[in-house]
Amino acid sequence: MSEELAKELQQQEDDVTFPRIIGIDAAALKEEGTATSSDLLLAQMLQMEFDREYDAQLRREENKLNGDSKVSISYENYRMVHPFEDSESSEDEVDWQDTRHDPYGPDKPSTIPRRGFVGKGKEITTKHDEVMCGRRNTARMENFAPEFQVGDGIGMDLKLSNRVFNALKQHSYSEQRRSAKVHEKKEHSTSDQAVDAKTRLLLYKMVNAGILESINGCISTGKESVVLHANGGSINEKMVPTECAIKVFKTTLNEFKNRDKYIKDDYRFKDRFSKLYPRKIIHMWVEKEMHNLTRMQKVGIPCPEVVILKKHILVMSFIGQDHVPAPKLKDVKLSTDDMKRAYYQVLHMMQQLYTECKLVHADLSAYNMLWHMGKVWLIDVSQSVELTHPHGLEFLFRDCQNVSRFFQKSGVADAMGERELFNAVSGLGITADNEVDFVAEIEALEKMNEDHVQRRGKHRTISYDESPTDD
Ligand code: ADP
Ligand code: MN
């Protein structure tokens, strides 16, 4: 490689907005461990951007040198970036699960008014203005909570051009896939706590687009999801709730495999299920949670209001106040009167869910009911199923067991037993007087229902779009 080239590259390097970071040896940084993982990420992404440009330059040199000659010289060994297998293909970037308007069109302005420019005469600044756009891209970083570790860039008056910003995104995607393969074991042990790089970028974009004002930290870390608190901004001039909860579904975990049964047989998802990559199956969970919440909202069941869905991230209104999430029903100490009111409210919600939403919660317990403003709020409905689900009634019976036991234990004298509650919710009037027979009758009903659906299916396939109450 020529010295000339090296000089030229140096010159290019100087032109880049991050001279201090570009030079960093990513390998050396790696040694520092996970505390600096975001700085590392940023540095690595920039390094890769640099490497790519370097390779492109090499390729140009190579072409120039070889021309039409039959014998050619290859610079292959000098390349920084080597090709790698990408089995998942770019397909997984498709936003097919977004049923709402996509607020992140390219160059979407968040502070520039509709007409697309500000100022007068020569001083006009358009939404494409490099400096403005760049500052906006980086300024938003400041709105991340400390654990997001966006890096030291904050203090440096950084400018991130849209091109670099988009490049960073692409790098983080492909790099993450690559390193996920290489470091699979290591990843598993560390990814439990924080959100991963891809998620951070998506969240960063939401802040950048003004949908969220800030992201304030973690409310809950579960096996399948991480829930964060955020302050809302606006979408297309429509205000987002001031306090939001962001549910990030984990994309690396196996837990979801155990949940196949909830979704596989839900007719809304049946056709699509078999053809999907694991990541897409998780997208489907998020989509399901969104649709279920929307249905519940429509019939007036107290539950979070959906703000937006983006890949494996669901933003919804926050149930709680001043950053403090509402307590779970299992944790809250209620007066006898309140507990009794809570019971009747839950009974009513279960009935509404069944008869009006045509849904079974399927994970209803005192863990997924929050006590807020003197009433019970239902959350966590990604696994909720249609009544026609082949195991829907069994799930309903399990919900009834949880609810019945909880309220009886909490001293609500009126609380029905599980079988009575099941009949009160479903109106099915099953008469068996012990659990075994009761469940057997439930299963027989499900079987009948299934046969019926299959017979109907011969004449007409029910498609997802025809689901009765979704929008
Ligand atoms: P999972 O149990 O599958 O991890 P949940 O939806 O139950 O997911 O959320 C986990 C916890 O996060 C809840 O128990 C609750 O404390 C909190 N949480 C979830 N959504 C909200 C919300 N919209 N407002 C306030 N807190 C929430
Ligand atoms: Mn839960």
Short mmCIF file of C-alpha atoms and ligand atoms in Angstrom, two decimals:
data_model
loop_
_atom_site.label_atom_id
_atom_site.label_comp_id
_atom_site.label_asym_id
_atom_site.label_seq_id
_atom_site.Cartn_x
_atom_site.Cartn_y
_atom_site.Cartn_z
CA MET A 1 0.00 0.00 0.00
CA SER A 2 1.36 3.37 -0.95
CA GLU A 3 2.30 6.11 1.45
CA GLU A 4 0.32 8.42 -0.74
CA LEU A 5 -2.77 6.45 -0.01
CA ALA A 6 -2.04 6.55 3.67
CA LYS A 7 -1.73 10.31 3.51
CA GLU A 8 -4.89 10.64 1.57
CA LEU A 9 -6.70 8.54 4.09
CA GLN A 10 -5.28 10.63 6.89
CA GLN A 11 -6.67 13.68 5.16
CA GLN A 12 -10.07 12.06 4.90
CA GLU A 13 -9.86 11.13 8.49
CA ASP A 14 -9.27 14.73 9.47
CA ASP A 15 -12.39 15.70 7.62
CA VAL A 16 -14.54 13.39 9.63
CA THR A 17 -16.35 14.92 12.54
CA PHE A 18 -14.93 12.59 15.17
CA PRO A 19 -11.21 12.87 14.87
CA ARG A 20 -10.61 11.80 18.46
CA ILE A 21 -12.57 8.62 18.23
CA ILE A 22 -11.64 7.48 14.76
CA GLY A 23 -8.09 6.74 15.74
CA ILE A 24 -9.01 4.50 18.62
CA ASP A 25 -7.98 0.93 18.28
CA ALA A 26 -11.17 -0.99 18.79
CA ALA A 27 -9.31 -4.11 19.85
CA ALA A 28 -7.60 -2.26 22.67
CA LEU A 29 -10.91 -0.87 23.81
CA LYS A 30 -12.40 -4.30 23.98
CA GLU A 31 -10.20 -5.11 26.92
CA GLU A 32 -11.93 -2.53 29.07
CA GLY A 33 -14.97 -4.67 29.56
CA THR A 34 -18.67 -3.96 29.63
CA ALA A 35 -18.70 -0.74 31.64
CA THR A 36 -17.65 1.17 28.57
CA SER A 37 -19.60 -0.95 26.16
CA SER A 38 -21.47 2.01 24.69
CA ASP A 39 -18.39 4.10 24.15
CA LEU A 40 -16.93 1.01 22.67
CA LEU A 41 -19.93 0.54 20.47
CA LEU A 42 -19.79 4.09 19.23
CA ALA A 43 -16.08 3.89 18.63
CA GLN A 44 -16.43 0.57 16.89
CA MET A 45 -19.18 1.80 14.68
CA LEU A 46 -17.16 4.81 13.71
CA GLN A 47 -14.12 2.68 13.22
CA MET A 48 -16.09 0.44 10.91
CA GLU A 49 -17.40 3.40 8.98
CA PHE A 50 -13.81 4.46 8.55
CA ASP A 51 -12.70 0.98 7.59
CA ARG A 52 -15.39 0.78 4.99
CA GLU A 53 -14.34 4.02 3.39
CA TYR A 54 -10.78 2.82 3.49
CA ASP A 55 -11.76 -0.37 1.70
CA ALA A 56 -13.74 1.53 -0.87
CA GLN A 57 -10.64 3.59 -1.55
CA LEU A 58 -8.57 0.42 -1.88
CA ARG A 59 -11.07 -0.94 -4.34
CA ARG A 60 -10.82 2.21 -6.41
CA GLU A 61 -7.03 1.97 -6.37
CA GLU A 62 -7.24 -1.68 -7.31
CA ASN A 63 -9.50 -0.98 -10.26
CA LYS A 64 -7.34 1.86 -11.45
CA LEU A 65 -4.22 -0.29 -11.26
CA ASN A 66 -5.66 -3.32 -12.98
CA GLY A 67 -7.68 -1.59 -15.64
CA ASP A 68 -8.46 -3.97 -18.50
CA SER A 69 -5.33 -6.02 -17.92
CA LYS A 70 -5.73 -9.80 -18.04
CA VAL A 71 -3.46 -10.22 -15.04
CA SER A 72 -4.68 -8.42 -11.98
CA ILE A 73 -3.30 -7.62 -8.58
CA SER A 74 -5.54 -7.98 -5.59
CA TYR A 75 -5.49 -5.79 -2.47
CA GLU A 76 -7.69 -8.25 -0.71
CA ASN A 77 -5.25 -8.80 2.13
CA TYR A 78 -5.16 -5.11 2.95
CA ARG A 79 -8.87 -4.86 3.46
CA MET A 80 -10.12 -3.94 6.89
CA VAL A 81 -13.61 -5.31 6.52
CA HIS A 82 -13.92 -8.89 5.42
CA PRO A 83 -17.13 -10.30 4.12
CA PHE A 84 -19.10 -12.51 6.42
CA GLU A 85 -22.11 -14.75 6.10
CA ASP A 86 -25.34 -12.99 6.81
CA SER A 87 -27.88 -15.72 6.88
CA GLU A 88 -30.71 -13.68 8.30
CA SER A 89 -30.73 -11.38 5.27
CA SER A 90 -31.89 -7.83 5.23
CA GLU A 91 -35.45 -9.04 5.36
CA ASP A 92 -35.50 -8.77 9.06
CA GLU A 93 -35.26 -5.01 8.85
CA VAL A 94 -38.63 -4.81 7.16
CA ASP A 95 -41.12 -2.99 9.33
CA TRP A 96 -43.99 -5.22 8.38
CA GLN A 97 -45.34 -5.25 11.89
CA ASP A 98 -45.89 -1.53 12.03
CA THR A 99 -49.54 -0.98 11.57
CA ARG A 100 -49.28 2.65 12.43
CA HIS A 101 -47.79 5.53 10.62
CA ASP A 102 -44.02 5.33 10.60
CA PRO A 103 -42.74 8.51 12.19
CA TYR A 104 -39.14 7.99 11.21
CA GLY A 105 -39.14 8.79 7.57
CA PRO A 106 -35.70 9.80 6.35
CA ASP A 107 -34.81 13.30 7.43
CA LYS A 108 -38.05 13.62 9.31
CA PRO A 109 -37.91 17.07 10.87
CA SER A 110 -38.78 17.33 14.52
CA THR A 111 -38.16 21.00 15.10
CA ILE A 112 -38.62 22.40 11.62
CA PRO A 113 -42.14 23.59 10.88
CA ARG A 114 -44.36 22.11 8.15
CA ARG A 115 -43.22 24.41 5.36
CA GLY A 116 -39.75 22.89 5.73
CA PHE A 117 -37.60 25.92 6.36
CA VAL A 118 -37.07 28.71 8.85
CA GLY A 119 -35.62 32.20 8.48
CA LYS A 120 -35.76 34.76 5.73
CA GLY A 121 -33.94 35.45 2.45
CA LYS A 122 -30.39 34.16 2.43
CA GLU A 123 -30.63 33.03 6.03
CA ILE A 124 -33.11 30.26 5.29
CA THR A 125 -32.39 27.04 7.12
CA THR A 126 -34.05 23.97 5.72
CA LYS A 127 -34.65 20.65 7.35
CA HIS A 128 -31.77 19.35 5.31
CA ASP A 129 -29.36 21.80 6.83
CA GLU A 130 -26.36 19.75 7.78
CA VAL A 131 -25.39 21.57 10.92
CA MET A 132 -28.90 21.67 12.32
CA CYS A 133 -29.71 18.11 11.48
CA GLY A 134 -26.41 16.91 12.82
CA ARG A 135 -26.78 18.76 16.10
CA ARG A 136 -30.28 17.46 16.49
CA ASN A 137 -29.09 13.93 15.97
CA THR A 138 -26.52 14.23 18.72
CA ALA A 139 -28.23 16.66 21.06
CA ARG A 140 -30.88 14.06 21.64
CA MET A 141 -28.28 11.78 23.11
CA GLU A 142 -28.27 13.95 26.18
CA ASN A 143 -31.76 12.83 26.95
CA PHE A 144 -30.66 9.33 27.73
CA ALA A 145 -30.43 8.09 31.27
CA PRO A 146 -26.90 7.36 32.53
CA GLU A 147 -27.27 3.63 32.06
CA PHE A 148 -27.66 4.15 28.35
CA GLN A 149 -24.04 5.13 28.13
CA VAL A 150 -24.25 6.97 24.89
CA GLY A 151 -20.63 7.92 25.21
CA ASP A 152 -18.44 10.92 25.79
CA GLY A 153 -19.57 12.58 22.61
CA ILE A 154 -22.03 14.62 24.61
CA GLY A 155 -19.46 17.07 25.81
CA MET A 156 -17.96 17.63 22.38
CA ASP A 157 -20.57 19.53 20.36
CA LEU A 158 -20.82 16.60 18.03
CA LYS A 159 -22.48 16.66 14.71
CA LEU A 160 -23.86 13.46 13.34
CA SER A 161 -24.89 13.82 9.73
CA ASN A 162 -27.90 11.81 8.70
CA ARG A 163 -25.63 9.81 6.49
CA VAL A 164 -23.36 8.91 9.38
CA PHE A 165 -26.32 8.39 11.63
CA ASN A 166 -27.86 5.93 9.20
CA ALA A 167 -24.50 4.32 8.66
CA LEU A 168 -24.07 3.88 12.40
CA LYS A 169 -27.41 2.20 12.53
CA GLN A 170 -26.55 -0.17 9.72
CA HIS A 171 -23.21 -0.97 11.29
CA SER A 172 -24.69 -1.70 14.62
CA TYR A 173 -27.18 -4.07 13.02
CA SER A 174 -24.75 -6.03 10.96
CA GLU A 175 -22.02 -5.96 13.55
CA GLN A 176 -24.41 -7.13 16.20
CA ARG A 177 -25.50 -10.06 14.11
CA ARG A 178 -21.93 -10.95 13.41
CA SER A 179 -20.74 -10.69 16.97
CA ALA A 180 -23.85 -12.44 18.22
CA LYS A 181 -22.70 -15.45 16.26
CA VAL A 182 -19.15 -15.27 17.45
CA HIS A 183 -19.89 -14.48 21.08
CA GLU A 184 -23.16 -16.24 21.55
CA LYS A 185 -22.31 -17.68 24.93
CA LYS A 186 -20.85 -14.50 26.31
CA GLU A 187 -23.82 -12.47 25.11
CA HIS A 188 -26.25 -14.66 26.95
CA SER A 189 -24.66 -13.99 30.28
CA THR A 190 -24.51 -10.22 29.91
CA SER A 191 -27.58 -9.26 27.94
CA ASP A 192 -29.91 -9.83 30.86
CA GLN A 193 -29.59 -6.39 32.40
CA ALA A 194 -29.54 -3.60 29.92
CA VAL A 195 -31.05 -3.23 26.50
CA ASP A 196 -28.87 -4.21 23.58
CA ALA A 197 -27.26 -1.96 21.00
CA LYS A 198 -30.00 -2.34 18.44
CA THR A 199 -32.64 -1.43 20.99
CA ARG A 200 -30.61 1.55 22.14
CA LEU A 201 -30.50 2.84 18.60
CA LEU A 202 -34.25 2.41 18.14
CA LEU A 203 -34.89 4.24 21.40
CA TYR A 204 -32.40 6.86 20.41
CA LYS A 205 -34.34 7.38 17.20
CA MET A 206 -37.57 7.79 19.09
CA VAL A 207 -36.01 10.49 21.22
CA ASN A 208 -34.45 11.98 18.15
CA ALA A 209 -37.81 12.09 16.38
CA GLY A 210 -39.30 13.89 19.37
CA ILE A 211 -41.74 11.11 20.20
CA LEU A 212 -40.06 10.82 23.57
CA GLU A 213 -38.45 13.65 25.45
CA SER A 214 -36.24 11.53 27.62
CA ILE A 215 -35.69 8.00 28.76
CA ASN A 216 -35.29 7.79 32.47
CA GLY A 217 -34.42 4.27 33.44
CA CYS A 218 -35.67 0.85 34.26
CA ILE A 219 -38.95 0.02 36.00
CA SER A 220 -38.80 -3.72 35.69
CA THR A 221 -36.54 -6.43 34.34
CA GLY A 222 -38.24 -9.68 33.57
CA LYS A 223 -37.35 -12.83 31.74
CA GLU A 224 -39.06 -11.74 28.59
CA SER A 225 -39.04 -7.99 28.76
CA VAL A 226 -37.48 -4.88 30.19
CA VAL A 227 -39.77 -1.98 31.05
CA LEU A 228 -38.42 1.57 31.07
CA HIS A 229 -39.85 4.89 32.14
CA ALA A 230 -39.85 7.75 29.66
CA ASN A 231 -41.25 11.23 29.19
CA GLY A 232 -43.44 11.66 26.16
CA GLY A 233 -42.99 14.23 23.42
CA SER A 234 -45.29 14.33 20.42
CA ILE A 235 -46.09 12.45 17.22
CA ASN A 236 -47.21 14.60 14.31
CA GLU A 237 -48.13 17.41 16.66
CA LYS A 238 -50.23 15.04 18.74
CA MET A 239 -49.08 14.95 22.33
CA VAL A 240 -47.74 11.71 23.73
CA PRO A 241 -48.62 11.08 27.42
CA THR A 242 -46.18 12.94 29.68
CA GLU A 243 -45.22 9.71 31.37
CA CYS A 244 -44.68 6.61 29.26
CA ALA A 245 -43.69 3.01 29.82
CA ILE A 246 -41.49 1.38 27.20
CA LYS A 247 -41.75 -2.38 27.05
CA VAL A 248 -38.75 -3.86 25.32
CA PHE A 249 -39.23 -7.49 24.43
CA LYS A 250 -36.02 -9.44 24.67
CA THR A 251 -34.95 -10.73 21.33
CA THR A 252 -32.33 -13.20 22.42
CA LEU A 253 -34.18 -15.42 24.79
CA ASN A 254 -35.56 -18.87 24.60
CA GLU A 255 -38.43 -18.17 26.96
CA PHE A 256 -40.58 -17.30 24.00
CA LYS A 257 -40.31 -20.80 22.64
CA ASN A 258 -42.37 -21.97 25.57
CA ARG A 259 -45.09 -19.58 24.62
CA ASP A 260 -45.63 -20.96 21.14
CA LYS A 261 -48.88 -22.48 22.16
CA TYR A 262 -50.44 -19.08 22.79
CA ILE A 263 -49.81 -17.73 19.36
CA LYS A 264 -49.52 -20.71 17.07
CA ASP A 265 -53.20 -21.48 17.21
CA ASP A 266 -54.51 -17.96 17.31
CA TYR A 267 -56.20 -17.66 13.94
CA ARG A 268 -55.05 -14.06 13.61
CA PHE A 269 -51.47 -15.25 13.46
CA LYS A 270 -51.77 -18.78 12.20
CA ASP A 271 -50.81 -18.21 8.59
CA ARG A 272 -47.83 -16.14 9.43
CA PHE A 273 -46.42 -18.12 12.29
CA SER A 274 -44.81 -20.98 10.46
CA LYS A 275 -42.89 -18.80 8.05
CA LEU A 276 -41.16 -16.62 10.54
CA TYR A 277 -37.72 -16.11 11.98
CA PRO A 278 -37.46 -16.08 15.77
CA ARG A 279 -36.99 -12.33 15.76
CA LYS A 280 -40.19 -11.89 13.85
CA ILE A 281 -42.05 -14.12 16.22
CA ILE A 282 -41.08 -11.72 18.96
CA HIS A 283 -42.31 -8.83 16.82
CA MET A 284 -45.57 -10.68 16.74
CA TRP A 285 -45.81 -10.76 20.51
CA VAL A 286 -45.42 -7.03 20.59
CA GLU A 287 -47.99 -6.63 17.87
CA LYS A 288 -50.38 -8.84 19.79
CA GLU A 289 -49.93 -6.80 22.94
CA MET A 290 -50.67 -3.64 20.98
CA HIS A 291 -53.83 -5.01 19.38
CA ASN A 292 -55.09 -6.47 22.63
CA LEU A 293 -54.51 -3.22 24.51
CA THR A 294 -56.32 -1.32 21.76
CA ARG A 295 -59.32 -3.61 22.01
CA MET A 296 -59.42 -3.25 25.77
CA GLN A 297 -59.10 0.50 25.55
CA LYS A 298 -62.06 0.64 23.19
CA VAL A 299 -64.44 -1.01 25.63
CA GLY A 300 -63.18 1.08 28.54
CA ILE A 301 -61.12 -1.45 30.47
CA PRO A 302 -58.47 0.48 32.45
CA CYS A 303 -55.17 -0.40 30.78
CA PRO A 304 -52.17 1.37 29.25
CA GLU A 305 -52.85 3.34 26.11
CA VAL A 306 -50.68 2.41 23.15
CA VAL A 307 -48.43 5.20 21.92
CA ILE A 308 -46.35 3.46 19.28
CA LEU A 309 -44.86 0.14 18.31
CA LYS A 310 -41.48 -0.24 16.70
CA LYS A 311 -40.08 -3.69 16.05
CA HIS A 312 -39.73 -5.31 19.50
CA ILE A 313 -40.50 -2.12 21.42
CA LEU A 314 -43.92 -1.03 22.62
CA VAL A 315 -44.41 2.46 24.01
CA MET A 316 -47.54 2.98 26.10
CA SER A 317 -48.89 5.32 28.73
CA PHE A 318 -47.40 4.91 32.18
CA ILE A 319 -49.64 3.60 34.94
CA GLY A 320 -48.36 5.45 37.97
CA GLN A 321 -47.24 8.95 38.80
CA ASP A 322 -44.03 10.97 39.04
CA HIS A 323 -41.86 8.09 37.89
CA VAL A 324 -43.34 5.75 40.50
CA PRO A 325 -45.14 2.83 38.89
CA ALA A 326 -48.48 1.82 40.37
CA PRO A 327 -48.08 -1.12 42.74
CA LYS A 328 -49.10 -4.61 41.72
CA LEU A 329 -52.27 -5.84 43.37
CA LYS A 330 -50.23 -8.52 45.13
CA ASP A 331 -48.06 -5.86 46.82
CA VAL A 332 -50.58 -3.25 47.81
CA LYS A 333 -52.30 -3.11 51.20
CA LEU A 334 -55.95 -2.33 50.62
CA SER A 335 -58.76 -1.69 53.07
CA THR A 336 -61.46 -4.35 53.19
CA ASP A 337 -63.76 -2.08 51.23
CA ASP A 338 -61.22 -1.32 48.52
CA MET A 339 -60.33 -5.00 48.19
CA LYS A 340 -63.99 -5.84 47.74
CA ARG A 341 -64.39 -3.11 45.14
CA ALA A 342 -61.26 -4.35 43.40
CA TYR A 343 -62.76 -7.82 43.26
CA TYR A 344 -66.00 -6.67 41.63
CA GLN A 345 -64.07 -4.54 39.24
CA VAL A 346 -61.88 -7.47 38.20
CA LEU A 347 -64.97 -9.64 37.73
CA HIS A 348 -66.48 -6.97 35.51
CA MET A 349 -63.26 -6.57 33.51
CA MET A 350 -63.00 -10.32 32.95
CA GLN A 351 -66.55 -10.31 31.61
CA GLN A 352 -65.88 -7.34 29.35
CA LEU A 353 -62.70 -8.94 28.11
CA TYR A 354 -64.58 -12.12 27.29
CA THR A 355 -67.82 -10.83 25.84
CA GLU A 356 -66.78 -7.52 24.31
CA CYS A 357 -63.11 -7.98 23.41
CA LYS A 358 -63.46 -11.70 22.67
CA LEU A 359 -60.22 -12.24 24.55
CA VAL A 360 -58.86 -14.31 27.41
CA HIS A 361 -56.05 -12.63 29.30
CA ALA A 362 -54.21 -15.93 29.83
CA ASP A 363 -51.80 -14.56 32.44
CA LEU A 364 -54.21 -12.87 34.80
CA SER A 365 -52.97 -12.73 38.35
CA ALA A 366 -52.21 -10.19 41.06
CA TYR A 367 -48.85 -9.69 39.31
CA ASN A 368 -50.45 -8.25 36.19
CA MET A 369 -53.00 -6.04 37.86
CA LEU A 370 -51.91 -2.62 39.05
CA TRP A 371 -53.69 -0.51 41.65
CA HIS A 372 -53.86 3.09 40.49
CA MET A 373 -56.24 5.98 41.20
CA GLY A 374 -58.53 3.78 43.24
CA LYS A 375 -58.99 1.10 40.63
CA VAL A 376 -57.44 -1.97 39.04
CA TRP A 377 -55.58 -1.66 35.73
CA LEU A 378 -54.83 -4.65 33.54
CA ILE A 379 -51.40 -4.98 31.92
CA ASP A 380 -49.25 -7.59 30.19
CA VAL A 381 -51.54 -8.85 27.45
CA SER A 382 -49.06 -10.03 24.83
CA GLN A 383 -50.07 -13.62 25.49
CA SER A 384 -53.80 -12.96 25.57
CA VAL A 385 -55.74 -15.08 23.10
CA GLU A 386 -58.94 -15.09 21.10
CA LEU A 387 -61.87 -17.00 22.55
CA THR A 388 -61.61 -19.34 19.58
CA HIS A 389 -58.11 -20.38 20.57
CA PRO A 390 -58.06 -24.18 20.97
CA HIS A 391 -56.93 -23.79 24.60
CA GLY A 392 -58.61 -20.48 25.31
CA LEU A 393 -61.08 -21.86 27.82
CA GLU A 394 -58.36 -23.70 29.71
CA PHE A 395 -56.43 -20.45 29.95
CA LEU A 396 -59.58 -18.75 31.18
CA PHE A 397 -60.02 -21.38 33.85
CA ARG A 398 -56.46 -20.86 35.02
CA ASP A 399 -57.07 -17.10 35.17
CA CYS A 400 -60.18 -17.78 37.26
CA GLN A 401 -58.17 -19.96 39.63
CA ASN A 402 -55.62 -17.19 40.17
CA VAL A 403 -58.21 -14.48 40.64
CA SER A 404 -60.48 -16.51 42.86
CA ARG A 405 -57.66 -17.70 45.13
CA PHE A 406 -56.16 -14.25 45.43
CA PHE A 407 -59.36 -12.52 46.49
CA GLN A 408 -60.44 -15.33 48.80
CA LYS A 409 -57.03 -15.20 50.47
CA SER A 410 -57.34 -11.42 50.71
CA GLY A 411 -60.49 -11.82 52.74
CA VAL A 412 -63.15 -10.89 50.21
CA ALA A 413 -66.11 -12.84 51.54
CA ASP A 414 -68.06 -12.38 48.29
CA ALA A 415 -65.31 -13.84 46.10
CA MET A 416 -66.62 -16.73 44.01
CA GLY A 417 -64.84 -20.04 43.73
CA GLU A 418 -62.94 -20.74 40.53
CA ARG A 419 -65.62 -22.80 38.80
CA GLU A 420 -68.39 -20.37 39.67
CA LEU A 421 -66.23 -17.51 38.46
CA PHE A 422 -65.53 -19.30 35.20
CA ASN A 423 -69.25 -19.66 34.56
CA ALA A 424 -69.92 -16.07 35.57
CA VAL A 425 -67.37 -14.84 33.06
CA SER A 426 -68.08 -17.18 30.17
CA GLY A 427 -71.78 -17.82 30.67
CA LEU A 428 -71.08 -21.46 29.80
CA GLY A 429 -72.88 -23.00 32.78
CA ILE A 430 -70.61 -26.00 33.27
CA THR A 431 -72.10 -28.11 36.06
CA ALA A 432 -69.28 -30.45 37.13
CA ASP A 433 -68.67 -30.18 40.87
CA ASN A 434 -64.98 -31.03 40.95
CA GLU A 435 -61.94 -29.68 39.14
CA VAL A 436 -61.09 -32.80 37.14
CA ASP A 437 -64.56 -33.16 35.63
CA PHE A 438 -64.84 -29.43 35.14
CA VAL A 439 -61.64 -29.30 33.12
CA ALA A 440 -62.72 -32.36 31.13
CA GLU A 441 -65.90 -30.54 30.14
CA ILE A 442 -63.91 -27.47 29.20
CA GLU A 443 -61.69 -29.57 26.95
CA ALA A 444 -64.68 -31.21 25.33
CA LEU A 445 -66.10 -27.77 24.56
CA GLU A 446 -62.81 -26.67 23.08
CA LYS A 447 -62.77 -29.75 20.89
CA MET A 448 -66.27 -29.02 19.63
CA ASN A 449 -65.34 -25.44 18.99
CA GLU A 450 -62.26 -26.49 17.08
CA ASP A 451 -64.20 -28.88 14.86
CA HIS A 452 -66.68 -26.15 14.20
CA VAL A 453 -63.97 -23.67 13.24
CA GLN A 454 -62.41 -26.24 10.94
CA ARG A 455 -65.69 -26.97 9.22
CA ARG A 456 -66.25 -23.29 8.67
CA GLY A 457 -62.69 -22.98 7.50
CA LYS A 458 -63.54 -25.18 4.50
CA HIS A 459 -65.81 -22.50 3.17
CA ARG A 460 -64.02 -19.44 4.32
CA THR A 461 -60.67 -18.69 5.85
CA ILE A 462 -60.70 -16.22 8.64
CA SER A 463 -57.96 -13.76 8.07
CA TYR A 464 -56.23 -11.54 10.52
CA ASP A 465 -57.71 -8.41 8.95
CA GLU A 466 -61.22 -9.54 9.63
CA SER A 467 -60.75 -9.69 13.37
CA PRO A 468 -63.82 -7.99 14.77
CA THR A 469 -62.68 -5.09 16.86
CA ASP A 470 -59.13 -4.27 15.87
CA ASP A 471 -58.37 -1.12 14.03
P1 ADP B 1 -43.56 -9.10 31.90
O1 ADP B 1 -44.27 -9.54 33.15
O2 ADP B 1 -43.88 -9.96 30.73
O3 ADP B 1 -42.11 -8.85 32.09
P2 ADP B 1 -45.22 -6.71 32.12
O4 ADP B 1 -46.00 -6.10 31.01
O5 ADP B 1 -46.00 -7.41 33.18
O6 ADP B 1 -44.13 -7.66 31.47
O7 ADP B 1 -44.34 -5.58 32.77
C1 ADP B 1 -43.47 -5.84 33.84
C2 ADP B 1 -43.66 -4.83 34.95
O8 ADP B 1 -43.41 -3.52 34.46
C3 ADP B 1 -45.08 -4.80 35.49
O9 ADP B 1 -45.24 -5.71 36.53
C4 ADP B 1 -45.21 -3.38 35.98
O10 ADP B 1 -44.66 -3.24 37.28
C5 ADP B 1 -44.32 -2.61 35.01
N1 ADP B 1 -45.14 -2.04 33.94
C6 ADP B 1 -45.41 -2.59 32.74
N2 ADP B 1 -46.17 -1.78 31.99
C7 ADP B 1 -46.40 -0.67 32.74
C8 ADP B 1 -47.11 0.56 32.53
N3 ADP B 1 -47.75 0.80 31.39
N4 ADP B 1 -47.10 1.48 33.52
C9 ADP B 1 -46.44 1.23 34.67
N5 ADP B 1 -45.76 0.11 34.92
C10 ADP B 1 -45.72 -0.84 33.98
MN MN B 2 -46.13 -9.32 33.95
#
